[in-house]
CSV table of C-alpha atoms in Angstrom, one decimal:
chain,number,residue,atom,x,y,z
A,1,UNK,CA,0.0,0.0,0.0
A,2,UNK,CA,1.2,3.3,-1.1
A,3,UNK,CA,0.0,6.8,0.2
A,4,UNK,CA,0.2,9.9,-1.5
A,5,UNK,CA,-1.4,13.3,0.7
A,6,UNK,CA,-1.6,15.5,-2.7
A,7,UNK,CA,-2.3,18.3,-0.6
A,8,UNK,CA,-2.8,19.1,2.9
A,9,UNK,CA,-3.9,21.7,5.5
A,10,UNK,CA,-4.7,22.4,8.8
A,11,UNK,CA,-5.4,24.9,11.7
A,12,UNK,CA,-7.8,25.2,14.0
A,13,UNK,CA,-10.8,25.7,12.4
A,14,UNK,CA,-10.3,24.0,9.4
A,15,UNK,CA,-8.9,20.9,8.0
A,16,UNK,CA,-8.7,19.8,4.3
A,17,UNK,CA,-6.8,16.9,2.7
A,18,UNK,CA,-6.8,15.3,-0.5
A,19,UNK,CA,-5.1,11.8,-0.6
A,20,UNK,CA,-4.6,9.2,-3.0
A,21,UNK,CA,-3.9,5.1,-2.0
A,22,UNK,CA,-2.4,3.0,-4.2
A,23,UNK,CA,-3.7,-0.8,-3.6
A,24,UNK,CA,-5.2,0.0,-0.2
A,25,UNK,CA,-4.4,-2.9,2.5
A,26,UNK,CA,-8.1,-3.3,4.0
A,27,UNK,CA,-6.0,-4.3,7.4
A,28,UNK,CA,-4.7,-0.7,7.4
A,29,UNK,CA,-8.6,1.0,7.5
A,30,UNK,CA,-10.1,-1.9,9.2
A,31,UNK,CA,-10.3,-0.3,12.8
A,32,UNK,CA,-9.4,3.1,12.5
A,33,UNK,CA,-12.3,4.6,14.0
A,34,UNK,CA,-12.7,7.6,14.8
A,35,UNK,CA,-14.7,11.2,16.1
A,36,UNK,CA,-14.0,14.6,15.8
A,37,UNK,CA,-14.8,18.1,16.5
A,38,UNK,CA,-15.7,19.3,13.5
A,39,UNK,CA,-18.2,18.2,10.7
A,40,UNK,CA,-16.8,16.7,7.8
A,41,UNK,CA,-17.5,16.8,3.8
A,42,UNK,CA,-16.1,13.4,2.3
A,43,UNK,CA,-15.8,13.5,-1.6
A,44,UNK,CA,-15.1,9.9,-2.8
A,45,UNK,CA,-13.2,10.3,-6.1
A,46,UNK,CA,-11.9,6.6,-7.0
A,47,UNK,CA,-12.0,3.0,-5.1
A,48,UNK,CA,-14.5,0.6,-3.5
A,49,UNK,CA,-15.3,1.0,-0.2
A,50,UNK,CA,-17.7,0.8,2.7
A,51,UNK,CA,-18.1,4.4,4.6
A,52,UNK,CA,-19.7,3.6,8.2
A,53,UNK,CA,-20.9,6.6,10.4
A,54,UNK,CA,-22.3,5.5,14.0
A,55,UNK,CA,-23.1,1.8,12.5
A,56,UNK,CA,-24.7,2.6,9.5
A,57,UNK,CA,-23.2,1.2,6.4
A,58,UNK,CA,-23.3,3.4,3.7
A,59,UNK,CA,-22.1,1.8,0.3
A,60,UNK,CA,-20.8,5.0,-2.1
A,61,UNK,CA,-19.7,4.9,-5.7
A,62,UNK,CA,-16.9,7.1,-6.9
A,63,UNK,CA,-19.0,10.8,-7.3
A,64,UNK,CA,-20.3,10.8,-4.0
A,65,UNK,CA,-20.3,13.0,-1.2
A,66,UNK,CA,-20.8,12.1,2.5
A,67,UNK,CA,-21.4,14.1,5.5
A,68,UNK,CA,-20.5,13.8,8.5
A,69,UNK,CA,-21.9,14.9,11.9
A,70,UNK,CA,-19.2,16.4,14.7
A,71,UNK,CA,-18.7,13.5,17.0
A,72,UNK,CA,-20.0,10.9,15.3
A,73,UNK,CA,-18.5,8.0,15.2
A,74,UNK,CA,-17.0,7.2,11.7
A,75,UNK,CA,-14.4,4.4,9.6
A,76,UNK,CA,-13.9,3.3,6.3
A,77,UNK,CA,-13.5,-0.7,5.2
A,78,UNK,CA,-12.1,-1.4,1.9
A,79,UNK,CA,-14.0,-3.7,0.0
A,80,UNK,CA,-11.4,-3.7,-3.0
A,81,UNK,CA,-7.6,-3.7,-2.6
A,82,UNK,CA,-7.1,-3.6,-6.5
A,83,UNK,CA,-9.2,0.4,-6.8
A,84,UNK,CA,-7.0,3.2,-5.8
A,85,UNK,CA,-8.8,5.2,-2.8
A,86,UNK,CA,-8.5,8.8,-3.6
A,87,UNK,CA,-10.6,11.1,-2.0
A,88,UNK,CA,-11.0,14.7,-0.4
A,89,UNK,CA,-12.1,15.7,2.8
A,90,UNK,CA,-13.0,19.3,3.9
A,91,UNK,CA,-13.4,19.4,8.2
A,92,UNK,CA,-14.6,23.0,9.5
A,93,UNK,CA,-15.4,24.0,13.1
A,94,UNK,CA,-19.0,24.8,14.4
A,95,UNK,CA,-18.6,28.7,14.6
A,96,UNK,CA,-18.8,28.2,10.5
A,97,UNK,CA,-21.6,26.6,9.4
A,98,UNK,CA,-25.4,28.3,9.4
A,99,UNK,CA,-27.9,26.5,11.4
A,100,UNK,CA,-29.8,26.2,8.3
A,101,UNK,CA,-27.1,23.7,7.1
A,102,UNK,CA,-27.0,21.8,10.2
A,103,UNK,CA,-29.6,19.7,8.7
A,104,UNK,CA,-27.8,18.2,5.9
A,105,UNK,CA,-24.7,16.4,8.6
A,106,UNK,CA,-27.7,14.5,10.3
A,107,UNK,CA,-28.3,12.1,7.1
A,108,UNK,CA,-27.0,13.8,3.9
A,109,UNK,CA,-25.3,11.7,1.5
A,110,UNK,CA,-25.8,11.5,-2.3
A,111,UNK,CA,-24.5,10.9,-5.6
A,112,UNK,CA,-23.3,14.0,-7.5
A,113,UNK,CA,-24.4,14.8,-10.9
A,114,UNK,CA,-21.9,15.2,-13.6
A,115,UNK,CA,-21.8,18.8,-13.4
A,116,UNK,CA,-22.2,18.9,-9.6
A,117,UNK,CA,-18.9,16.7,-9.0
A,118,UNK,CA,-17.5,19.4,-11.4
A,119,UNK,CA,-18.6,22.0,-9.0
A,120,UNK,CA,-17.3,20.4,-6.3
A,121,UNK,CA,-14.1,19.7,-7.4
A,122,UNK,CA,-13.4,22.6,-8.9
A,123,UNK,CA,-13.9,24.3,-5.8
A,124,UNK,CA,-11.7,22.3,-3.5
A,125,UNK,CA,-8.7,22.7,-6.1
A,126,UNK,CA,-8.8,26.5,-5.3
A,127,UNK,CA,-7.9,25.4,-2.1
A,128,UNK,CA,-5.2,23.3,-3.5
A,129,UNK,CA,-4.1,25.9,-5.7
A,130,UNK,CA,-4.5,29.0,-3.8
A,131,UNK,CA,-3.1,32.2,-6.1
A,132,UNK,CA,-2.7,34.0,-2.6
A,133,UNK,CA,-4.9,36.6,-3.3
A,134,UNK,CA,-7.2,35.4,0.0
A,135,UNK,CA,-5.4,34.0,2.4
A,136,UNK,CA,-6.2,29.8,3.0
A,137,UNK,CA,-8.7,29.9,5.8
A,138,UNK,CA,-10.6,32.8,3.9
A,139,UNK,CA,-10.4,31.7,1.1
A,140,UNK,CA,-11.8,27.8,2.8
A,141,UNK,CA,-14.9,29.7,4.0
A,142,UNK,CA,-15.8,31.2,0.4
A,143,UNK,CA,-15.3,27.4,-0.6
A,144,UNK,CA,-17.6,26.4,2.1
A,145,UNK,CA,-20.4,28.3,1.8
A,146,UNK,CA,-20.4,27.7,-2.2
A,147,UNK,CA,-20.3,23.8,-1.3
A,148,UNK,CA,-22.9,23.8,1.6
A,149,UNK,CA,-25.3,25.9,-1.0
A,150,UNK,CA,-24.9,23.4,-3.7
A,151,UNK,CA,-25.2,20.4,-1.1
A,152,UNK,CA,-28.6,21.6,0.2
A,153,UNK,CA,-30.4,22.4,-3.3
A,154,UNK,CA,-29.0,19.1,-4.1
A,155,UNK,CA,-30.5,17.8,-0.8
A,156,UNK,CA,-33.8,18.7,-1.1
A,157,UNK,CA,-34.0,17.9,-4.8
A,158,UNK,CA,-34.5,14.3,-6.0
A,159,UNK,CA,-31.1,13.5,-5.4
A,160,UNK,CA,-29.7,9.7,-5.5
A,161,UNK,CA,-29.5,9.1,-1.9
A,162,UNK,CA,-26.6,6.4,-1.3
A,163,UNK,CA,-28.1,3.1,0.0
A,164,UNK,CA,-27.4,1.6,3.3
A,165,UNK,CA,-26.6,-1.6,3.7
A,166,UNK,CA,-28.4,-4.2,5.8
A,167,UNK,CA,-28.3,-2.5,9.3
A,168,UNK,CA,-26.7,-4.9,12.1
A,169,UNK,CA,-29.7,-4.7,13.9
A,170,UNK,CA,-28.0,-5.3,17.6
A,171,UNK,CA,-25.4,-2.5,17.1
A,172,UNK,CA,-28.2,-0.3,16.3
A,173,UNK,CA,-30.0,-1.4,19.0
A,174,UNK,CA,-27.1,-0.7,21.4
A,175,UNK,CA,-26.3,2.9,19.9
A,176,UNK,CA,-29.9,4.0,20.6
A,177,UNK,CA,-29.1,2.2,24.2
A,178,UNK,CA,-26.2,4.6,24.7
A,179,UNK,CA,-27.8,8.0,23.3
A,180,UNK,CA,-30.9,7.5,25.4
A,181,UNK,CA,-28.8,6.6,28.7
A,182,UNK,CA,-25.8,9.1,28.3
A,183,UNK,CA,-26.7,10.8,31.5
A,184,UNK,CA,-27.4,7.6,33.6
A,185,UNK,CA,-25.1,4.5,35.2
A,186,UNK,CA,-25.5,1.6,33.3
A,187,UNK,CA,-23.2,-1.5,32.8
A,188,UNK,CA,-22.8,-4.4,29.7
A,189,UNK,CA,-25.6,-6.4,31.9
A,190,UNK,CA,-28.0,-3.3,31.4
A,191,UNK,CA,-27.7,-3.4,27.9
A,192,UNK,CA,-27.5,-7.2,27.8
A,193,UNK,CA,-31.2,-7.1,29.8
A,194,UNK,CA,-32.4,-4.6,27.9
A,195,UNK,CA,-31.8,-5.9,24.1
A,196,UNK,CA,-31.6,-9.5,24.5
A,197,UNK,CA,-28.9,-10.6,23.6
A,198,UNK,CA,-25.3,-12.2,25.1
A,199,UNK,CA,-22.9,-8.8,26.4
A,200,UNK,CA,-19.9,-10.8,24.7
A,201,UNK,CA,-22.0,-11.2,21.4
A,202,UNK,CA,-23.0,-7.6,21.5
A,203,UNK,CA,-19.3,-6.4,22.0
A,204,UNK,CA,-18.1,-8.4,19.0
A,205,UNK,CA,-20.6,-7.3,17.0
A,206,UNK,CA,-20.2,-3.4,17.8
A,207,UNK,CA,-16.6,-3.5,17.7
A,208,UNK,CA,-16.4,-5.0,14.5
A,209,UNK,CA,-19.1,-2.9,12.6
A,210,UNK,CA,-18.4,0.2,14.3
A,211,UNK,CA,-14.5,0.0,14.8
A,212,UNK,CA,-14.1,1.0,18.4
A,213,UNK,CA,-15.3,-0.9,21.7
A,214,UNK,CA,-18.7,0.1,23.6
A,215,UNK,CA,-17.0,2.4,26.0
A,216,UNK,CA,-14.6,3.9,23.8
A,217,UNK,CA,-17.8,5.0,21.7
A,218,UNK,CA,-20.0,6.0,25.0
A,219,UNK,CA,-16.6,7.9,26.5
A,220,UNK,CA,-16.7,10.0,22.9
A,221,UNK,CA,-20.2,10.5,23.0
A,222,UNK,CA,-20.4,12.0,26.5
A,223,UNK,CA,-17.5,14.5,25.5
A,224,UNK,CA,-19.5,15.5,22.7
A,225,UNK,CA,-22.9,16.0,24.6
A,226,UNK,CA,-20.8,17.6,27.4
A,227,UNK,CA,-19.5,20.1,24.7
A,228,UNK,CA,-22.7,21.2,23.4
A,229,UNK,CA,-24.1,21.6,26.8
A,230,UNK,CA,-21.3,23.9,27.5
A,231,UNK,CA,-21.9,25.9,24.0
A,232,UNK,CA,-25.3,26.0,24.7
A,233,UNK,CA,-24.6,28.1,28.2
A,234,UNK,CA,-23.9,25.6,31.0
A,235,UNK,CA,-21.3,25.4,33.6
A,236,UNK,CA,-18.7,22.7,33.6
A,237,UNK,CA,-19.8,21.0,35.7
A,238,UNK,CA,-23.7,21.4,35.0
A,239,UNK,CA,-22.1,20.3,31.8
A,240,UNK,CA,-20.0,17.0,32.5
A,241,UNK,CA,-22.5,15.8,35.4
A,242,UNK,CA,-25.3,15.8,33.2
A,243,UNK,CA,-23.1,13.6,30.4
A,244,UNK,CA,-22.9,11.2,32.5
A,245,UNK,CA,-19.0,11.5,34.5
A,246,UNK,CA,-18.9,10.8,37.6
A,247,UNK,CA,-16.1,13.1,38.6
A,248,UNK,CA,-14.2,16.1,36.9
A,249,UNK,CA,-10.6,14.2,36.4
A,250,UNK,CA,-12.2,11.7,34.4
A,251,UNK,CA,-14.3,14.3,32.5
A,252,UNK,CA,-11.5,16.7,32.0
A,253,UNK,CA,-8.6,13.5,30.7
A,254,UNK,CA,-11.2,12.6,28.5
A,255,UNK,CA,-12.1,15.7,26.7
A,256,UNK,CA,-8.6,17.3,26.6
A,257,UNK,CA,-7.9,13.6,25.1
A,258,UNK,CA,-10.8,14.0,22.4
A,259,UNK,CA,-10.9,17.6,21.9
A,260,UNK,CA,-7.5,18.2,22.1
A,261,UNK,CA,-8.0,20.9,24.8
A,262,UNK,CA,-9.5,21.6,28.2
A,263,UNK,CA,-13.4,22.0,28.3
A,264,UNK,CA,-12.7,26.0,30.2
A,265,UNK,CA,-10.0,26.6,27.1
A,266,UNK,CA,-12.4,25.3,24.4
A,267,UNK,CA,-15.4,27.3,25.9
A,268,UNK,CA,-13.8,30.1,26.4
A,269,UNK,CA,-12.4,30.0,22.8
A,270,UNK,CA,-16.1,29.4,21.6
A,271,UNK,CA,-17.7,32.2,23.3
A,272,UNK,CA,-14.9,34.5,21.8
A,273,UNK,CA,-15.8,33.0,17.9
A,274,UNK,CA,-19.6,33.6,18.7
A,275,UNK,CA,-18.9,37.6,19.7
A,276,UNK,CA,-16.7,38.0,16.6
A,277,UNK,CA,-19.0,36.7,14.6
């Protein structure tokens, strides 16, 4: 397996890469898992694979565009090793998307057009190919806004939705489990009691279709919920206590871990982005 970044970018509000895998090694994607805290626009360009976001397994064709939720849970498996993977990925922070387009990361993802992939290509190589007049995070959010425009006409249209494939119906099961019991104590034998079937089964089963263990994916979750709580105006501690943490060391290794900084930094810096905007 051979892997090419083409281009790459990052700070802390935006993230964009576009990468290209030669003969991709299915081992290599098999269990990398993974949240963030920013939403995500996946453009598949080439390659066969199997896109999973929190269990559901999505099943794109090369011209499709996926998006993704902040904090959800996501992974690719790749069902081919003989198609090239190329894709590009555009990641943007909350403070910069409207809560008009909020709508489109809960369930969006379709199959562009001819011209639409055009459009949407064309207007992640200005990022690639930035002539300097803006500079790259300004000239991101132009990009952005174009993108999320074109996305939701498309949306709303009659758009080829990408299928899903056969949902595992006990790791859907257990995901509604742990979204409806965030805030509460509960243990393998709850959820064993409460959906029927054998904890170890139900383990295996989630790890392997989701690509992280129960409590790694219940840990992220409670971050995240613990992060809009904050954004939305609570204390810390209103914040982590009603997420389900037990105590603030725990809450605070775990966020600093996920987010990538303390919950007081990341409030604080969120509270600034909301007066400047």
């Amino acid at each position: 397996m051979k892997e090419n970044i083409i281009f790459r970018y990052a700070d802390e509000n935006f993230c964009y890469h576009h990468t290209y895998t030669k003969n991709p090694d299915p081992a290599q994607f098999a269990f990398l898992s993974h949240s963030h805290n920013m939403y995500e626009i996946y453009l598949l360009i080439s390659g066969k694979v199997e896109y999973i976001i929190e269990g559901r397994i999505f099943t794109p064709e090369p011209g499709t565009v996926m998006l993704t939720n902040k904090g959800a849970v996501h992974n690719t498996h790749i069902v081919d090793s003989n198609a090239d993977y190329e894709r590009r990925v555009l990641m943007f922070s909350q403070e910069f998307i409207s809560p008009v387009f909020k709508t489109l990361f809960e369930n969006a993802s379709f199959r562009l057009s001819e011209n639409d992939l055009l459009f949407a290509n064309s207007c992640m190589e200005m990022i690639e190919h930035n002539n300097r007049i803006l500079s790259t995070p300004e000239l991101i959010k132009s990009v952005l806004s174009a993108l999320l425009a074109k996305f939701s006409g498309i949306y709303f249209s009659d758009s080829v939705k990408v299928p899903v494939s056969d949902e595992n119906i006990t790791v859907k099961k257990t995901i509604e489990f742990i979204n409806a019991n965030l805030d509460k104590k509960w243990n393998l034998d709850s959820l064993e009691n409460t959906i029927y079937r054998d904890k170890a089964y139900i383990s295996r089963e989630f790890k392997h279709t989701v690509g992280c263990g129960i409590w790694d994916y219940t840990i992220r979750k409670r971050v995240f919920s613990a992060q809009q709580l904050m954004y939305s105006g609570k204390s810390i501690t209103e914040a982590f206590t009603s997420s389900g943490f037990n105590d603030y060391s725990t809450f605070y290794r775990n966020y600093k871990k996920i987010i990538g900084q303390s919950p007081s930094d990341d409030s604080k810096k969120f509270r600034q982005s909301v007066q400047n905007n």
